[in-house]
Short mmCIF file of the C-alpha atoms (twelve columns), coordinates in Angstrom:
data_MODEL
# 
_entry.id   MODEL 
# 
loop_
_atom_site.group_PDB 
_atom_site.id 
_atom_site.type_symbol 
_atom_site.label_atom_id 
_atom_site.label_alt_id 
_atom_site.label_comp_id 
_atom_site.label_asym_id 
_atom_site.label_seq_id 
_atom_site.Cartn_x 
_atom_site.Cartn_y 
_atom_site.Cartn_z 
_atom_site.pdbx_PDB_model_num 
ATOM 1   C CA . MET A 1   -28.783 -3.357  3.669   1 
ATOM 2   C CA . THR A 2   -30.720 0.386   3.096   1 
ATOM 3   C CA . ARG A 3   -28.949 3.136   0.447   1 
ATOM 4   C CA . SER A 4   -30.250 5.984   -0.707  1 
ATOM 5   C CA . VAL A 5   -29.456 7.254   -3.859  1 
ATOM 6   C CA . PRO A 6   -29.543 10.644  -4.742  1 
ATOM 7   C CA . ARG A 7   -31.506 11.988  -8.429  1 
ATOM 8   C CA . ALA A 8   -29.198 11.634  -11.508 1 
ATOM 9   C CA . ASP A 9   -26.159 10.216  -9.412  1 
ATOM 10  C CA . LEU A 10  -25.425 7.326   -11.675 1 
ATOM 11  C CA . ARG A 11  -21.622 6.807   -10.299 1 
ATOM 12  C CA . ALA A 12  -24.041 5.937   -6.912  1 
ATOM 13  C CA . VAL A 13  -24.740 2.840   -8.644  1 
ATOM 14  C CA . GLY A 14  -21.984 1.412   -7.951  1 
ATOM 15  C CA . GLN A 15  -21.883 1.678   -4.181  1 
ATOM 16  C CA . VAL A 16  -25.015 0.250   -4.198  1 
ATOM 17  C CA . ARG A 17  -23.645 -2.576  -6.420  1 
ATOM 18  C CA . ARG A 18  -20.739 -2.850  -4.177  1 
ATOM 19  C CA . ASP A 19  -22.677 -2.827  -0.908  1 
ATOM 20  C CA . LEU A 20  -25.125 -5.393  -2.671  1 
ATOM 21  C CA . ARG A 21  -21.822 -7.628  -3.006  1 
ATOM 22  C CA . GLU A 22  -20.476 -7.570  0.278   1 
ATOM 23  C CA . LEU A 23  -23.965 -8.176  1.821   1 
ATOM 24  C CA . LEU A 24  -23.834 -11.472 -0.066  1 
ATOM 25  C CA . ARG A 25  -20.122 -12.481 0.774   1 
ATOM 26  C CA . HIS A 26  -20.359 -16.271 2.466   1 
ATOM 27  C CA . ARG A 27  -24.051 -16.269 1.959   1 
ATOM 28  C CA . CYS A 28  -24.431 -17.928 -1.396  1 
ATOM 29  C CA . ARG A 29  -22.774 -18.896 -4.977  1 
ATOM 30  C CA . ALA A 30  -21.113 -16.229 -6.455  1 
ATOM 31  C CA . GLY A 31  -23.568 -16.408 -10.046 1 
ATOM 32  C CA . THR A 32  -26.132 -15.739 -7.923  1 
ATOM 33  C CA . ALA A 33  -24.462 -12.485 -6.383  1 
ATOM 34  C CA . GLU A 34  -23.364 -11.583 -9.693  1 
ATOM 35  C CA . VAL A 35  -27.275 -11.954 -11.271 1 
ATOM 36  C CA . ALA A 36  -28.081 -10.357 -8.265  1 
ATOM 37  C CA . GLU A 37  -25.208 -7.555  -8.675  1 
ATOM 38  C CA . LEU A 38  -26.554 -7.223  -12.137 1 
ATOM 39  C CA . LEU A 39  -30.023 -6.916  -11.729 1 
ATOM 40  C CA . VAL A 40  -30.257 -4.187  -8.515  1 
ATOM 41  C CA . THR A 41  -27.453 -2.093  -11.151 1 
ATOM 42  C CA . GLU A 42  -30.906 -2.332  -14.100 1 
ATOM 43  C CA . LEU A 43  -33.623 -1.419  -11.485 1 
ATOM 44  C CA . VAL A 44  -31.231 1.949   -9.596  1 
ATOM 45  C CA . THR A 45  -30.697 2.628   -13.324 1 
ATOM 46  C CA . ASN A 46  -34.093 2.442   -14.693 1 
ATOM 47  C CA . ALA A 47  -35.176 4.516   -11.534 1 
ATOM 48  C CA . LEU A 48  -32.559 6.896   -11.693 1 
ATOM 49  C CA . VAL A 49  -33.196 7.532   -15.631 1 
ATOM 50  C CA . HIS A 50  -36.632 7.053   -15.900 1 
ATOM 51  C CA . THR A 51  -37.906 9.450   -12.974 1 
ATOM 52  C CA . GLU A 52  -37.369 12.983  -11.299 1 
ATOM 53  C CA . GLY A 53  -36.317 11.974  -7.967  1 
ATOM 54  C CA . GLY A 54  -34.071 9.381   -6.534  1 
ATOM 55  C CA . ALA A 55  -33.984 6.388   -5.058  1 
ATOM 56  C CA . GLU A 56  -34.171 3.840   -1.726  1 
ATOM 57  C CA . VAL A 57  -32.743 0.436   -2.458  1 
ATOM 58  C CA . SER A 58  -32.400 -1.938  0.663   1 
ATOM 59  C CA . ALA A 59  -31.921 -4.963  0.404   1 
ATOM 60  C CA . SER A 60  -32.050 -8.590  2.911   1 
ATOM 61  C CA . VAL A 61  -31.654 -12.576 3.117   1 
ATOM 62  C CA . SER A 62  -33.418 -14.261 5.052   1 
ATOM 63  C CA . ASP A 63  -35.114 -17.982 4.618   1 
ATOM 64  C CA . ALA A 64  -32.416 -18.690 2.016   1 
ATOM 65  C CA . ARG A 65  -33.994 -15.947 -0.369  1 
ATOM 66  C CA . LEU A 66  -31.849 -12.854 -1.011  1 
ATOM 67  C CA . ARG A 67  -34.935 -9.792  -1.323  1 
ATOM 68  C CA . VAL A 68  -33.723 -6.296  -2.920  1 
ATOM 69  C CA . GLU A 69  -36.451 -3.600  -3.737  1 
ATOM 70  C CA . VAL A 70  -35.826 -0.356  -5.044  1 
ATOM 71  C CA . ARG A 71  -38.600 2.572   -4.021  1 
ATOM 72  C CA . ASP A 72  -38.943 5.526   -6.194  1 
ATOM 73  C CA . GLY A 73  -41.307 8.426   -6.751  1 
ATOM 74  C CA . ALA A 74  -43.179 8.319   -9.370  1 
ATOM 75  C CA . GLY A 75  -46.738 6.023   -9.873  1 
ATOM 76  C CA . ARG A 76  -46.302 4.650   -13.297 1 
ATOM 77  C CA . PRO A 77  -45.667 0.551   -13.275 1 
ATOM 78  C CA . PRO A 78  -42.752 -0.458  -15.464 1 
ATOM 79  C CA . ARG A 79  -42.996 -2.389  -18.428 1 
ATOM 80  C CA . PRO A 80  -41.013 -4.579  -19.597 1 
ATOM 81  C CA . HIS A 81  -40.035 -5.007  -23.647 1 
ATOM 82  C CA . VAL A 82  -38.019 -6.462  -25.758 1 
ATOM 83  C CA . PRO A 83  -35.686 -3.961  -27.777 1 
ATOM 84  C CA . SER A 84  -35.122 -3.698  -30.935 1 
ATOM 85  C CA . ALA A 85  -31.379 -4.478  -32.927 1 
ATOM 86  C CA . ASP A 86  -31.237 -0.024  -32.969 1 
ATOM 87  C CA . ASP A 87  -32.336 0.404   -29.575 1 
ATOM 88  C CA . GLY A 88  -28.987 -0.001  -28.594 1 
ATOM 89  C CA . THR A 89  -27.852 -1.324  -24.883 1 
ATOM 90  C CA . HIS A 90  -31.207 0.713   -24.311 1 
ATOM 91  C CA . GLY A 91  -34.619 -1.411  -22.701 1 
ATOM 92  C CA . ARG A 92  -33.227 -4.741  -21.193 1 
ATOM 93  C CA . GLY A 93  -32.647 -3.924  -17.826 1 
ATOM 94  C CA . LEU A 94  -36.474 -5.459  -16.880 1 
ATOM 95  C CA . VAL A 95  -36.006 -8.270  -19.371 1 
ATOM 96  C CA . LEU A 96  -32.936 -9.466  -17.707 1 
ATOM 97  C CA . VAL A 97  -34.979 -8.927  -14.276 1 
ATOM 98  C CA . GLU A 98  -37.845 -10.714 -15.496 1 
ATOM 99  C CA . ALA A 99  -35.414 -13.887 -17.170 1 
ATOM 100 C CA . LEU A 100 -33.295 -13.900 -14.061 1 
ATOM 101 C CA . ALA A 101 -35.052 -13.008 -10.592 1 
ATOM 102 C CA . ASP A 102 -36.776 -16.037 -9.465  1 
ATOM 103 C CA . THR A 103 -39.599 -13.804 -9.009  1 
ATOM 104 C CA . TRP A 104 -40.336 -9.865  -9.290  1 
ATOM 105 C CA . GLY A 105 -42.430 -7.630  -9.382  1 
ATOM 106 C CA . VAL A 106 -44.634 -3.527  -8.396  1 
ATOM 107 C CA . ASP A 107 -45.864 -2.989  -5.196  1 
ATOM 108 C CA . PRO A 108 -47.322 0.276   -4.399  1 
ATOM 109 C CA . PRO A 109 -44.543 2.067   -1.040  1 
ATOM 110 C CA . ALA A 110 -46.332 1.581   2.380   1 
ATOM 111 C CA . LEU A 111 -45.847 5.220   2.818   1 
ATOM 112 C CA . GLY A 112 -46.122 8.010   -0.104  1 
ATOM 113 C CA . PRO A 113 -46.555 8.264   -3.061  1 
ATOM 114 C CA . GLY A 114 -43.713 5.941   -6.000  1 
ATOM 115 C CA . LYS A 115 -43.981 2.170   -6.548  1 
ATOM 116 C CA . VAL A 116 -41.761 -0.309  -5.584  1 
ATOM 117 C CA . VAL A 117 -39.964 -2.604  -8.020  1 
ATOM 118 C CA . TRP A 118 -38.770 -5.431  -6.220  1 
ATOM 119 C CA . PHE A 119 -36.576 -9.294  -7.253  1 
ATOM 120 C CA . GLU A 120 -36.517 -11.746 -5.182  1 
ATOM 121 C CA . LEU A 121 -33.452 -15.052 -5.928  1 
ATOM 122 C CA . GLU A 122 -33.133 -18.587 -4.051  1 
ATOM 123 C CA . ASP A 123 -29.584 -18.171 -2.784  1 
ATOM 124 C CA . VAL A 124 -28.795 -20.990 -4.117  1 
ATOM 125 C CA . PRO A 125 -31.465 -21.921 -7.216  1 
ATOM 126 C CA . ASP A 126 -31.096 -24.987 -8.709  1 
ATOM 127 C CA . ASN A 127 -32.148 -22.450 -12.706 1 
ATOM 128 C CA . VAL A 128 -28.827 -20.320 -12.453 1 
ATOM 129 C CA . PRO A 129 -25.956 -21.586 -13.294 1 
ATOM 130 C CA . ASP A 130 -22.131 -19.973 -12.006 1 
ATOM 131 C CA . ASN A 131 -21.383 -18.884 -15.464 1 
ATOM 132 C CA . VAL A 132 -25.155 -17.066 -15.985 1 
ATOM 133 C CA . LEU A 133 -23.713 -13.973 -17.435 1 
ATOM 134 C CA . ASP A 134 -21.419 -15.680 -19.735 1 
ATOM 135 C CA . ASN A 135 -24.477 -15.671 -22.749 1 
ATOM 136 C CA . VAL A 136 -25.654 -12.055 -21.343 1 
ATOM 137 C CA . PRO A 137 -23.828 -9.674  -24.261 1 
ATOM 138 C CA . GLU A 138 -20.621 -7.656  -23.595 1 
ATOM 139 C CA . ASP A 139 -22.572 -3.827  -24.024 1 
ATOM 140 C CA . VAL A 140 -25.156 -4.625  -21.015 1 
ATOM 141 C CA . LEU A 141 -22.413 -5.830  -18.513 1 
ATOM 142 C CA . GLU A 142 -20.250 -3.021  -19.768 1 
ATOM 143 C CA . ASP A 143 -23.643 -0.532  -19.240 1 
ATOM 144 C CA . ALA A 144 -23.948 -2.695  -16.105 1 
ATOM 145 C CA . GLY A 145 -20.752 -1.448  -14.560 1 
# 
């Protein structure tokens, strides 16, 4: 799956999520797909909100692993931080990625400026129960939806 997301088009985040859901259909547990949808939402939203351009999203499944990459044109690396209580729903994206992904990171793109923020999930991870999203605050899920 590959998708270009235009600059500031937050409506396109939902389409990326639907494309990923279709890619994962019948390939992994429901809990894993839900986590993947949440994490791709966070990374694409970060790319659109915190950079001046759009994003390129790619996802692939191989060797029982899902890898999702979000490329943007900004060279500065993202920094996860624990948000304060008065931050509302802001600042949780990379904290969620750090907590829920099996691995994640930031790499320079193969060509051109910017960065690639990526995460990987095992197809049937032992550490992610089917009800994993039960403990994510509702306001975060509403913002991700």
